[in-house]
Coordinates of C-alpha atoms (C1' of nucleotides) in Angstrom, one line a residue:
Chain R
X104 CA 96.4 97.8 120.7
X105 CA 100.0 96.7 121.0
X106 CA 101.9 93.7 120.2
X107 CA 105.1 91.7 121.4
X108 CA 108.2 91.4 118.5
X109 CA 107.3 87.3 117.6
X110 CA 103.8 88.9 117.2
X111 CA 104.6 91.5 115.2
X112 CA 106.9 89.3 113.4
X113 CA 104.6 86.7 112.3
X114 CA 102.1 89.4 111.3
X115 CA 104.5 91.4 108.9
X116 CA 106.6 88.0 107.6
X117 CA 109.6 88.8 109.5
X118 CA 112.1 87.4 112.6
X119 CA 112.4 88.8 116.0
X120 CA 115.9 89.1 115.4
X121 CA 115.5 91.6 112.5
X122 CA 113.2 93.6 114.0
X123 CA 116.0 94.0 117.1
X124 CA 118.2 94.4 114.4
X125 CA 116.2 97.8 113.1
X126 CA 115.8 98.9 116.1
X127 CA 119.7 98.7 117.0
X128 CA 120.6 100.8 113.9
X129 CA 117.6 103.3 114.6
X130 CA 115.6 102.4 111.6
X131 CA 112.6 101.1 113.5
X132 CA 112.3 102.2 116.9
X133 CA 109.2 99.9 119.4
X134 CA 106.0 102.7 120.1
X135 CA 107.0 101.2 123.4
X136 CA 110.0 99.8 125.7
X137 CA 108.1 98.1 129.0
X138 CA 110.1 98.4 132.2
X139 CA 111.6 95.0 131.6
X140 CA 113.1 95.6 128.7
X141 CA 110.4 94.0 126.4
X142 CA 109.5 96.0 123.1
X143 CA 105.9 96.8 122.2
X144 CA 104.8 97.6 118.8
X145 CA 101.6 99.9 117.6
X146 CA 99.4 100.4 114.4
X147 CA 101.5 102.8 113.4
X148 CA 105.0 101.2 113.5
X149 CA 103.8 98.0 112.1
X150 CA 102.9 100.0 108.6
X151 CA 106.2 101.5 108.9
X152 CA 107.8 97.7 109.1
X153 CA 105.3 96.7 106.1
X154 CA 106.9 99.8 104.6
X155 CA 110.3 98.4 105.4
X156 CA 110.4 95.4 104.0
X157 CA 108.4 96.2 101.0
X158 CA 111.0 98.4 100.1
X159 CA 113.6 95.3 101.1
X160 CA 111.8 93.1 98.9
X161 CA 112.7 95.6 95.9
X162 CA 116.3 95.5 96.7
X163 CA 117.2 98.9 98.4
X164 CA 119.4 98.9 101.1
X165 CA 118.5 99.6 105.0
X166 CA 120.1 103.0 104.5
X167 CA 118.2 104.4 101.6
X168 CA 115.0 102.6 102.8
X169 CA 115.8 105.0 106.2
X170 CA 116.1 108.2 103.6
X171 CA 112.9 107.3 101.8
X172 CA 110.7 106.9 104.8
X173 CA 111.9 110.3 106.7
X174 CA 112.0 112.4 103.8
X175 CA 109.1 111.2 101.7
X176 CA 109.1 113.7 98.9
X177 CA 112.4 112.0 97.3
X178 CA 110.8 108.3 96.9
X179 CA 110.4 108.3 93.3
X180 CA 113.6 109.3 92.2
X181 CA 114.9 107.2 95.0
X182 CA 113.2 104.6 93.5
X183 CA 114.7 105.3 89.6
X184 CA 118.1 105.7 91.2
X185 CA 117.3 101.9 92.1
X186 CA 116.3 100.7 89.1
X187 CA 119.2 102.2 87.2
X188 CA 121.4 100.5 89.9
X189 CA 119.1 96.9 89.2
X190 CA 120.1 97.7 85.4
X191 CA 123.6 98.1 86.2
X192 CA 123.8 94.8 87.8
X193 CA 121.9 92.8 85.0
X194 CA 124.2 93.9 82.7
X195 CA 127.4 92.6 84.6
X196 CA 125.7 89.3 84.9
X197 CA 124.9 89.2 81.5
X198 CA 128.5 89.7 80.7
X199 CA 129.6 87.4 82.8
X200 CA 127.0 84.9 81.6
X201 CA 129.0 85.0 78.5
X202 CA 132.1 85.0 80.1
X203 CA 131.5 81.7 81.6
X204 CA 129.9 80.4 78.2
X205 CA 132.8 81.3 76.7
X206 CA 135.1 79.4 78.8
X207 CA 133.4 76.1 78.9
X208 CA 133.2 76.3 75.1
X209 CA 136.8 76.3 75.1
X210 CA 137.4 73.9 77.3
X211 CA 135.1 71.2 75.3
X212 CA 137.3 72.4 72.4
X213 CA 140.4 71.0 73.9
X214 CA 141.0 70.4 77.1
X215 CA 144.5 71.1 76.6
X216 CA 144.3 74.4 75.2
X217 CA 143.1 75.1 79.2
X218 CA 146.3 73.9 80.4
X219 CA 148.4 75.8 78.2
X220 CA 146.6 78.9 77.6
X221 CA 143.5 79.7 78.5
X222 CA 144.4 80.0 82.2
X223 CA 148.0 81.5 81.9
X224 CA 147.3 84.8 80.6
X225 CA 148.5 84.7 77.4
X226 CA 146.0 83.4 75.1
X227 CA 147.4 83.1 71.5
X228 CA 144.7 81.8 69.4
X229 CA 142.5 84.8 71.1
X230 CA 143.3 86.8 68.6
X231 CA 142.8 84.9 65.8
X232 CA 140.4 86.6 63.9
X233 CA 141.8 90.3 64.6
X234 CA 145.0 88.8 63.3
X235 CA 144.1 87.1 60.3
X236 CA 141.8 90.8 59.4
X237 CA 144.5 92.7 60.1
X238 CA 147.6 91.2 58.6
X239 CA 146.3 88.4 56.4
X240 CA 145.5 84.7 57.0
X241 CA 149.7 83.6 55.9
X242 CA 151.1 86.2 58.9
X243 CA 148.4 84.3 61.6
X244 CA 149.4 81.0 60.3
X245 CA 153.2 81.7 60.2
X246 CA 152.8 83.4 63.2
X247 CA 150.7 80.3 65.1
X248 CA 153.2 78.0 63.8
X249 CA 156.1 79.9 65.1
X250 CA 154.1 79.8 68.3
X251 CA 153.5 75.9 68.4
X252 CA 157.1 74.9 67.3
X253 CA 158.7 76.3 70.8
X254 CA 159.5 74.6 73.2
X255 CA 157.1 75.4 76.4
X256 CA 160.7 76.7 78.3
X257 CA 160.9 79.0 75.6
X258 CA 157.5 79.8 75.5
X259 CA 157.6 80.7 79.4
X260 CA 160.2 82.8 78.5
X261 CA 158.6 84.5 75.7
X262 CA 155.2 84.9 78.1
X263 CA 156.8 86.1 80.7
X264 CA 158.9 89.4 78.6
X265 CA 155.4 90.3 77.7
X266 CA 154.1 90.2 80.9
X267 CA 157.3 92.2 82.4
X268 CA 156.8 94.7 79.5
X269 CA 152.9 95.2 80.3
X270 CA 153.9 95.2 84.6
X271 CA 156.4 97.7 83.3
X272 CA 154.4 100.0 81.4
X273 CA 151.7 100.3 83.7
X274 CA 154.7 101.0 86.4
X275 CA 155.8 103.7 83.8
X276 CA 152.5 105.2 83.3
X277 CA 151.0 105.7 87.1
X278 CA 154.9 107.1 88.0
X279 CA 153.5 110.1 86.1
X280 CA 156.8 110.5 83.5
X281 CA 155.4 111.9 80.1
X282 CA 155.0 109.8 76.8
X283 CA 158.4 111.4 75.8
X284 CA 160.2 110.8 79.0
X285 CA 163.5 108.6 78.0
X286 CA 161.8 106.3 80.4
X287 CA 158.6 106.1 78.6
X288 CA 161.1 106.0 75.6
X289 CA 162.9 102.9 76.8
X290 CA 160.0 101.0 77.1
X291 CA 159.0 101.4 73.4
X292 CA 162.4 100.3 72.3
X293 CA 161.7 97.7 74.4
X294 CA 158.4 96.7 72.8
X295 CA 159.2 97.4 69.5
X296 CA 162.4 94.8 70.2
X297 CA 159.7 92.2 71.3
X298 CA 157.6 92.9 67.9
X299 CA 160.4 92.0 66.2
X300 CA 160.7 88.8 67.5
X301 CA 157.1 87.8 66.3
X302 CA 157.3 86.3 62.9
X303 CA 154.3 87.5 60.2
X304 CA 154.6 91.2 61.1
X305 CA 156.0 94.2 59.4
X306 CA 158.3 94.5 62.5
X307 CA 159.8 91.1 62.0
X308 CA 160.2 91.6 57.9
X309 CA 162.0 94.6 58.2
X310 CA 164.3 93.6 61.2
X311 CA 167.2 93.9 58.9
X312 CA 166.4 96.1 56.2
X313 CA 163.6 98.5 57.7
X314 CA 160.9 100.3 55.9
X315 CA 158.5 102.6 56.3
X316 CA 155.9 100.1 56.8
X317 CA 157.4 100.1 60.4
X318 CA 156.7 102.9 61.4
X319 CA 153.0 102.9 60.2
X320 CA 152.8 99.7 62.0
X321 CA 153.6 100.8 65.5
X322 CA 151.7 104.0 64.8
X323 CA 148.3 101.6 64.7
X324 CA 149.5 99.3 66.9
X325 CA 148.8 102.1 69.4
X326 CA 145.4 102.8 68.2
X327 CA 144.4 99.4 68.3
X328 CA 145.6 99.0 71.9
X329 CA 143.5 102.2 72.7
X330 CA 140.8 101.2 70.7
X331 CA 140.2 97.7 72.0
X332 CA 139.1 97.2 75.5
X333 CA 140.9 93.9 76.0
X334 CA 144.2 95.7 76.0
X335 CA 143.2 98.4 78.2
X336 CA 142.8 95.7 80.7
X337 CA 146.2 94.9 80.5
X338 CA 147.8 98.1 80.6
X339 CA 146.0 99.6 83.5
X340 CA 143.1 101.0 82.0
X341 CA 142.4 104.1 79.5
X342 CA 145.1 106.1 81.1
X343 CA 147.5 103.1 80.7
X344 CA 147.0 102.3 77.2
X345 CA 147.0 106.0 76.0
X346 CA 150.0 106.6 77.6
X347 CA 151.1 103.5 75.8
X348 CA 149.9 104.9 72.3
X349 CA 151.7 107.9 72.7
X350 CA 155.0 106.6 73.8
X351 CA 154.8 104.4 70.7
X352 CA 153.8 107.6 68.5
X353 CA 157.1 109.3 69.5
X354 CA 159.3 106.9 69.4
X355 CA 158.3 105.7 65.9
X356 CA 158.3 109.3 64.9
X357 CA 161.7 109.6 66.2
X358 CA 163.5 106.5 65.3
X359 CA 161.7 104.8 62.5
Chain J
X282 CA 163.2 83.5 89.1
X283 CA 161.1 84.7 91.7
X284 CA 159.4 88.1 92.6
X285 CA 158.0 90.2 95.4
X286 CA 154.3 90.4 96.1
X287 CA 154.2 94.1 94.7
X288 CA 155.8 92.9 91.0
X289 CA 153.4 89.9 91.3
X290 CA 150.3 91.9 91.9
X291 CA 151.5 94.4 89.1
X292 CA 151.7 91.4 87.2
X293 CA 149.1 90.3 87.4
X294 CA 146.7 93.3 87.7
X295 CA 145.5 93.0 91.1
X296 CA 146.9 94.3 95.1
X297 CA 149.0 92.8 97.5
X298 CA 146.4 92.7 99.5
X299 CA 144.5 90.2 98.1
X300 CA 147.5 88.1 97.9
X301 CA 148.3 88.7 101.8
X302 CA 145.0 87.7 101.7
X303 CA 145.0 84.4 99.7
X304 CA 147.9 83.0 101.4
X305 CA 146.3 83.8 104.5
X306 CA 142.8 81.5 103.5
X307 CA 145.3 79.2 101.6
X308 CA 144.2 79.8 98.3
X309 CA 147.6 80.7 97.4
X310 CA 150.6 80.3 99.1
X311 CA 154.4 82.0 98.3
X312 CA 156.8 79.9 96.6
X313 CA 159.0 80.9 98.7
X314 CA 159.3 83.1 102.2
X315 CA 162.1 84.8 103.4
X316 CA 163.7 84.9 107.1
X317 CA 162.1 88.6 107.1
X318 CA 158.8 87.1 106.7
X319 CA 158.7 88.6 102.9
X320 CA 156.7 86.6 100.6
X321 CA 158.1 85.5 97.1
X322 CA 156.5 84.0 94.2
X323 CA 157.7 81.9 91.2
X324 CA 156.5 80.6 88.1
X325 CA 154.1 78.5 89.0
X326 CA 152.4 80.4 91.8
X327 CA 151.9 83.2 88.8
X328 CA 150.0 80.8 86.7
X329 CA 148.0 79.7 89.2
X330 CA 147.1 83.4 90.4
X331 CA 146.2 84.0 87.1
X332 CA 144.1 81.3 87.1
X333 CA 142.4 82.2 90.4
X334 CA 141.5 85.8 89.4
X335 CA 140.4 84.7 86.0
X336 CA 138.2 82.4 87.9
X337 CA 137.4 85.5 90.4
X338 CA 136.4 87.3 87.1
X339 CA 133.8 85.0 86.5
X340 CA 131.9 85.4 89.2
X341 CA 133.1 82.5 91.1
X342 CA 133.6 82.6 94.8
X343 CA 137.1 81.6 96.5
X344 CA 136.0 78.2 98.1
X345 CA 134.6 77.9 94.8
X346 CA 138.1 78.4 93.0
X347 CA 139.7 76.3 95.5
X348 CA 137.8 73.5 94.3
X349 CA 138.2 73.5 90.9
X350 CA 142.1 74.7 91.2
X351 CA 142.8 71.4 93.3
X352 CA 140.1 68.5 91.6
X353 CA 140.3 70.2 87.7
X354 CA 138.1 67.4 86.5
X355 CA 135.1 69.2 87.8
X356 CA 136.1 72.1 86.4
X357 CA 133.1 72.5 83.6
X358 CA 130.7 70.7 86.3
X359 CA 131.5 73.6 88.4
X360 CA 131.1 76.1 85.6
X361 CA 127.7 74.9 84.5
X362 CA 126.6 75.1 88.6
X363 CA 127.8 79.0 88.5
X364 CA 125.9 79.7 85.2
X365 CA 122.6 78.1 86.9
X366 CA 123.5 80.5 89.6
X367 CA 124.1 83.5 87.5
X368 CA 120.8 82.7 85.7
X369 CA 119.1 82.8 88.7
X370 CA 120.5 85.6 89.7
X371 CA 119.1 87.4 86.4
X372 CA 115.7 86.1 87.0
X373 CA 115.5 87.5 90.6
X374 CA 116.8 91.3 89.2
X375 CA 114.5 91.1 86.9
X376 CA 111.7 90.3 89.0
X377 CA 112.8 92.8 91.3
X378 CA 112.8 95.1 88.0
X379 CA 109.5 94.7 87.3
X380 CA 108.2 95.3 90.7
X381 CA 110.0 98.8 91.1
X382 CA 108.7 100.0 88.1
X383 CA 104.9 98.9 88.9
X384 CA 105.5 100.8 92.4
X385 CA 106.9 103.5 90.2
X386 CA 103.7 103.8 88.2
X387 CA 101.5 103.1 91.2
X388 CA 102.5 106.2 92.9
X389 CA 102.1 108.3 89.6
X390 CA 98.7 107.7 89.5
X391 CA 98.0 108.7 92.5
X392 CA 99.8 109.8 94.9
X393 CA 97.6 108.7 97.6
X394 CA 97.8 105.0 96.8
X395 CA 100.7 104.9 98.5
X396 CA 99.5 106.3 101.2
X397 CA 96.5 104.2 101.9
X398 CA 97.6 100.9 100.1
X399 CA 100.6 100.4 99.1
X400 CA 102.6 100.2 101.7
X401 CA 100.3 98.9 104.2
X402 CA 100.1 95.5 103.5
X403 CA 96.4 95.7 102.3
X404 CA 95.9 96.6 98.4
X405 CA 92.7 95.9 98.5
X406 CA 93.2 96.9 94.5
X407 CA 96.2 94.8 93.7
X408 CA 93.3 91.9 92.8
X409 CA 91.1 93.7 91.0
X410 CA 91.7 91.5 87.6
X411 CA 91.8 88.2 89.3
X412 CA 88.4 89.3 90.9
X413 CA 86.3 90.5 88.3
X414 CA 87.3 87.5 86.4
X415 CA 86.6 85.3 88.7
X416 CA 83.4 86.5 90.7
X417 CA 82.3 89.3 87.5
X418 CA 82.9 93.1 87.1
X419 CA 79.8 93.3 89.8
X420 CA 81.3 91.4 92.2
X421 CA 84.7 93.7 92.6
X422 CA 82.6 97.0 91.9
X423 CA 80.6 96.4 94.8
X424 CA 83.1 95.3 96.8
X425 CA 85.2 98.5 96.5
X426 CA 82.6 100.9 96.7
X427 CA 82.2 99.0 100.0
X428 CA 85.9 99.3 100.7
X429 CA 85.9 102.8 99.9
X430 CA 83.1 104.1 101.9
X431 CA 84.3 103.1 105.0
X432 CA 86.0 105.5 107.6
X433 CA 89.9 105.1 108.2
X434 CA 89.5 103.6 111.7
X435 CA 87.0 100.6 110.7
X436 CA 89.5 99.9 107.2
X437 CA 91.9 99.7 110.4
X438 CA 90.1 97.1 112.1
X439 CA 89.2 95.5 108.9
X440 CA 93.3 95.4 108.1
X441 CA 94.2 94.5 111.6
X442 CA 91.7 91.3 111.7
X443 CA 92.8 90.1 108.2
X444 CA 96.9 90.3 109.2
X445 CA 95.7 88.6 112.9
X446 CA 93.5 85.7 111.2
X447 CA 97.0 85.4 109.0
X448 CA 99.7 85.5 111.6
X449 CA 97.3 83.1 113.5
X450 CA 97.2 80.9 110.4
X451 CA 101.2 80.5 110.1
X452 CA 101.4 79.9 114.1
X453 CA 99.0 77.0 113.7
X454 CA 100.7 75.6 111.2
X455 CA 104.0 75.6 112.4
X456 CA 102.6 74.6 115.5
X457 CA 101.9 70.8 114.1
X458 CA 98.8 70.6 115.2
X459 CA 96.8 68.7 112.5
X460 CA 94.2 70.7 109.8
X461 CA 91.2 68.8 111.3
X462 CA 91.9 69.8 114.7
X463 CA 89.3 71.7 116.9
X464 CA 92.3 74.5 116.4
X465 CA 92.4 74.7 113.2
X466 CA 88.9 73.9 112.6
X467 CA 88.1 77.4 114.8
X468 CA 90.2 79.5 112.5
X469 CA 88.8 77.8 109.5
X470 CA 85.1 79.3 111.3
X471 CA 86.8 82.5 111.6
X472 CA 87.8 83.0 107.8
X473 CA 84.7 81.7 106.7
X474 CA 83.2 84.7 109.4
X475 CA 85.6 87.1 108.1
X476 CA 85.1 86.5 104.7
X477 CA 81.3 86.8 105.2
X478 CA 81.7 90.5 106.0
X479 CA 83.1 91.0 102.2
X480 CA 79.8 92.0 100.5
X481 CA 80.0 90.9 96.8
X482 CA 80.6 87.0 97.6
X483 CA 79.1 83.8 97.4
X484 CA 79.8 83.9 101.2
X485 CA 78.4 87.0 102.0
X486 CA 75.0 86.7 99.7
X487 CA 74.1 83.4 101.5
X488 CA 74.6 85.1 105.1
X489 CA 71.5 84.5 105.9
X490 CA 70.2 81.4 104.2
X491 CA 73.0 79.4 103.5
X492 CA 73.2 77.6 100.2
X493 CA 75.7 75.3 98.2
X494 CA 77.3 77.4 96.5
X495 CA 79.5 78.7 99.7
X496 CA 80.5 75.2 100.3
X497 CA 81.9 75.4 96.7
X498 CA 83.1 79.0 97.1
X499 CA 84.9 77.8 100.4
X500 CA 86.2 74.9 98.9
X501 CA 87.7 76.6 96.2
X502 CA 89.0 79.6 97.9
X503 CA 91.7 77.1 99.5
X504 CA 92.3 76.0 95.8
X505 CA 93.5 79.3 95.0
X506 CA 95.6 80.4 98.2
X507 CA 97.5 77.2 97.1
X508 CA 98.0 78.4 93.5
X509 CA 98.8 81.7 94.0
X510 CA 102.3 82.5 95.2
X511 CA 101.2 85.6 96.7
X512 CA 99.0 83.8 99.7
X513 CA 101.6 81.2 99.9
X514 CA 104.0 84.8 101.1
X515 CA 101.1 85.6 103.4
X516 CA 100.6 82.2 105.3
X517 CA 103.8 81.3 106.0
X518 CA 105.6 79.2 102.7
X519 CA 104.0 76.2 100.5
X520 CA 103.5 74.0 103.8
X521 CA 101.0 77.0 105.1
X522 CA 99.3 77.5 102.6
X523 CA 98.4 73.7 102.6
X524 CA 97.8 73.5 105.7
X525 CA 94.7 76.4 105.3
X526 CA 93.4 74.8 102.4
X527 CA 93.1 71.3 104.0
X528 CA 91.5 73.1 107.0
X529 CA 89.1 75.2 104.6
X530 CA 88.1 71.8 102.9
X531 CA 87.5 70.0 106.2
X532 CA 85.2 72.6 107.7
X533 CA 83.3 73.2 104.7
X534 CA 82.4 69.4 104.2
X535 CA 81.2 69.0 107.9
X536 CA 79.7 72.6 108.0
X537 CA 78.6 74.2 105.5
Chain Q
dC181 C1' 106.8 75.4 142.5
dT182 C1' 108.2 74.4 138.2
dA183 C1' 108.1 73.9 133.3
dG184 C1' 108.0 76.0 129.0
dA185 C1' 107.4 79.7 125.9
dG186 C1' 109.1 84.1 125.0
dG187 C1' 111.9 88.2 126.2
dT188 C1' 116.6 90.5 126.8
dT189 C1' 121.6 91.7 125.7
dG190 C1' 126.1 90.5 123.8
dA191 C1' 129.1 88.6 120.4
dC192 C1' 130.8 85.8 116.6
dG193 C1' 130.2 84.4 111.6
dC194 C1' 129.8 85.3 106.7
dT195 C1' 132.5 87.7 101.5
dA196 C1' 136.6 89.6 100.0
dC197 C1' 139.3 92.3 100.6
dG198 C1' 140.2 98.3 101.6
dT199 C1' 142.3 100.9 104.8
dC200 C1' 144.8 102.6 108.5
dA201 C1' 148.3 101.7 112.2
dA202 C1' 152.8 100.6 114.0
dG203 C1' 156.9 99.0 113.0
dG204 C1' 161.0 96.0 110.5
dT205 C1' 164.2 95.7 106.0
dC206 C1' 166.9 97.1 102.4
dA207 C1' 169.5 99.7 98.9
dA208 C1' 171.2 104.2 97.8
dG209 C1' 173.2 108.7 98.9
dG210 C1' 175.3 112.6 102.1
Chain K
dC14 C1' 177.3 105.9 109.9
dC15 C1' 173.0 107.8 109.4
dT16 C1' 169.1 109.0 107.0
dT17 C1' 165.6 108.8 103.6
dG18 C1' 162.3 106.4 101.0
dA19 C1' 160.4 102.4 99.0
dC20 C1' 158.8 98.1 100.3
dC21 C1' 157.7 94.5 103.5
dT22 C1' 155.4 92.6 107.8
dT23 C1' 151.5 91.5 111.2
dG24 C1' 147.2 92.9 113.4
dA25 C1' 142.7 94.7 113.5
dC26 C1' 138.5 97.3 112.2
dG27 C1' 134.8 98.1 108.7
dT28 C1' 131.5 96.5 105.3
dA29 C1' 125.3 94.4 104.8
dG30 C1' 122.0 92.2 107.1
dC31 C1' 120.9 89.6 109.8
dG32 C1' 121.5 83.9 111.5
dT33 C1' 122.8 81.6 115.3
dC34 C1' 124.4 80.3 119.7
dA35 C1' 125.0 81.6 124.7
dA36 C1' 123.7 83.0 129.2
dC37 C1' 120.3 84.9 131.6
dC38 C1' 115.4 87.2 133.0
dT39 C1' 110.0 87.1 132.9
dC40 C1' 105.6 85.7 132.5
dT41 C1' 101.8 82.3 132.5
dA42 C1' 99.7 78.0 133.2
dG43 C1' 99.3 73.5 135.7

DNA sequence: CTAGAGGTTGACGCTACGTCAAGGTCAAGG
DNA sequence: CCTTGACCTTGACGTAGCGTCAACCTCTAG
C-alpha cells in the first residue's frame, strides 16, 4: 500500500508543499521516487510524518524534531529542554505584557508627558519614588521643579550631556582601560561635574563648600547603578555599570 | 550638531547595522548625508530612534512602528492591538506547555505508548474519560480489551481505514459537493460500517437487529465531532466537521 | 484528442538584522 | 608623501518554515 503526496497530505493534515519541503532538507525522505519523478509514501513513513508534526505542533524546530526521531533514546530530555525553552519565552512576554501596560498607562496620564519624555530617553519622573526614598520628598520636588522651569533648548542640552556621558562610558568601558585609568578617571570628573548641576543632591549642596557627604554620595551612587537593572541597560550591561562603580569608587577616594 | 552612525548607535544602545538598515526600509532616514555617502544624524532623528527601539522593545514589529511614528493618534489603539497579540501569544505557549508535559508523562508511564500510540495518530486511549462517561466504564473496557487483543497488522488495517474514511471526509467536503449527496451519503454508510466494527457501541450491539437507539447514537455522534475541537483537527477545520455531521444526520433519518 | 486534476522543479517572499567581503575616506604619525 | 588604523560605504548571503506563483510534465476519463 502506497500513497501520492496530496494523499498522504490530506491523511496526516498537512500540504504537498511541506512534505517536498521535508524531503528537500532530508527530514522525510518518499519509501519511493517513481521513474517520473512522482514521490510515493508507505505505512511506515506516514507514522514518521504523524511523528513529525506532532512534534511541530509542540513547538520544536525541524532540526531537533530530526535529532529526536534518529536517536530516540534522547526524546525526553529533548523534550524538557523544550519546555524550559517554552518557559523562557512566557516569561519575556509576560514582561513585555507589562511593558506595554505600562506605557499606555502613561500615555492616558498625559499625553504630553509622551511627547516630552516618555519616548526621548530621558524619563524624569521615572524615578520618582527611588528619589523621593532616597533623598527625601523636598530634594525630588526641588529637583522636579528645577527640571520643569528649563527651557526645552536647555533641557536638550542638559539630555543630551547625559547621553554623551553614558555613550562615553560604555566607549571607556569595552576599550578595556582599568577603572583607574586617567581615562576612566576623566569620565568621573566628568559625572561628578554633571551631579553637581542637579539641584536637591549632596553633590549640588556642597558645590562650594564640599563635605564628606560627597564622597559617600558618589560611593552609592555606584552601587545603586550596579544594583538596579535599569541602569545597567544604559551603561552596556553588568560589565558597563561595574566598571562605572569602580571608576566612581576611585575617584571619590582620591579627590573627595 | 550632528553625529556619525557609530556615536548614534552607541547612543542609543543599538548597531549601525540596524540603522543601515532602517534607512534602507525608510523607517529612519539620516538628517543629513555626505558627498562620501556617510550618513549623519541630528537631534531629531535621535529622538525618533529612541522612539523606534523603545517601540522595538515592546514587541512591536517595524511596519508596526512606522505606523504609529507617522499617525501618533493611533498610538494607544495600536498598543491595545499588540497586547491582544501578546496575550494570544501567552495562551498558545501555554497550550503548547501543557501538551509537552502530558507527552512527557505519557512516555514515563510506559515507554511503549509511544511506540504504539502516541505518535501514530491513533490513541485509541487519549478518550478513555470522554468514553466511559458517555457509553459507561463497560463500554470503554470492552472496547480496549478488543483493541488490545488484536495483532499489529489488523490494528494497521484498522488505523489505515479510520485515517482513509478521514482524509476521504475533508476531500468531500472541500470538494462542494452537498451533505445529502449520493457522495457524501456513501461515506456517511461507510462510518456507520466502520463504526459497527467497534464492539462496545450502540452501533455495534444492534448489528444484527437494528434498533432506535443507533439512529440516536448516529445522530449524536455528529453532535460531538462538532463540539469537540479535536475531530474538528481531524476532518478538515469547523466547515468539515459540519459537513460530516449534516451528512451523519441525513443518512441516519432515511436509513437507519 | 483534449480537458482537468495532480505531479515536478526552481525561485522569490517574509522578519530583522548578523556577518563577511571588498573597497573608499579621513586624521594622525614617521 | 606614505602608511596605518579607525570608520564609512554598498552588496549579498543566511536565518525558519513553508506559501505562492511560474512554467512545464503526466496520467486518467470522456
Amino acid at each position: 500500500m502506497e500513497w501520492s503526496v496530496q494523499q498522504i497530505a490530506r491523511t496526516a493534515g498537512t500540504t504537498s508543499r511541506t512534505l517536498r519541503h521535508y524531503d528537500d532538507i532530508g527530514l522525510l525522505k518518499p519509501s519511493r521516487t517513481g521513474g517520473n519523478g512522482y514521490r510515493f509514501y508507505d505505512q511506515s513513513t506516514l507514522v514518521r510524518l504523524q511523528r513529525i508534526l506532532l512534534l511541530r505542533d509542540l513547538g520544536l524546530g525541524l532540526p531537533a524534531i530530526a535529532e529526536i526521531l534518529d536517536h530516540e533514546p534522547d526524546v525526553e530530555q529533548a523534550l524538557g529542554r523544550h519546555l524550559d525553552w517554552l518557559r523562557q519565552e512566557q516569561d519575556r512576554l509576560a514582561r513585555q505584557i507589562v511593558s506595554v501596560r505600562q506605557t499606555m498607562e502613561a500615555l492616558k496620564d498625559g499625553g504630553q508627558i509622551m511627547a516630552e519624555h516618555m519616548f526621548d530617553g530621558f524619563d524624569h519622573t521615572r524615578y520618582k519614588d527611588e528619589v523621593e526614598e532616597r533623598w527625601g520628598k523636598d530634594a525630588f520636588a526641588k529637583s522636579d521643579a528645577w527640571w520643569r522651569g528649563m527651557a526645552p533648548a536647555e533641557k536638550e542640552t542638559w539630555k543630551q550631556r547625559s547621553r554623551q556621558l553614558g555613550s562615553d562610558w560604555i566607549a571607556a568601558a569595552e576599550s578595556g582601560v582599568s577603572a583607574g585609568s586617567a581615562e576612566a578617571q576623566e569620565l568621573a570628573r566628568r559625572q561628578v561635574e554633571w551631579l553637581t548641576g542637579i539641584p536637591g543632591t549632596p553633590a549640588s549642596a556642597s558645590a562650594a563648600g564640599g563635605s564628606g557627604d560627597v564622597k559617600d554620595y558618589v560611593t552609592g551612587l555606584g552601587e545603586m547603578y550596579v544594583a538596579d537593572p535599569r541602569f545597567a541597560a544604559n551603561y552596556g550591561g553588568e560589565a558597563g555599570v561595574m566598571f562605572v562603580r569602580d571608576a566612581l569608587q576611585i575617584y571619590a577616594a582620591k579627590h573627595l
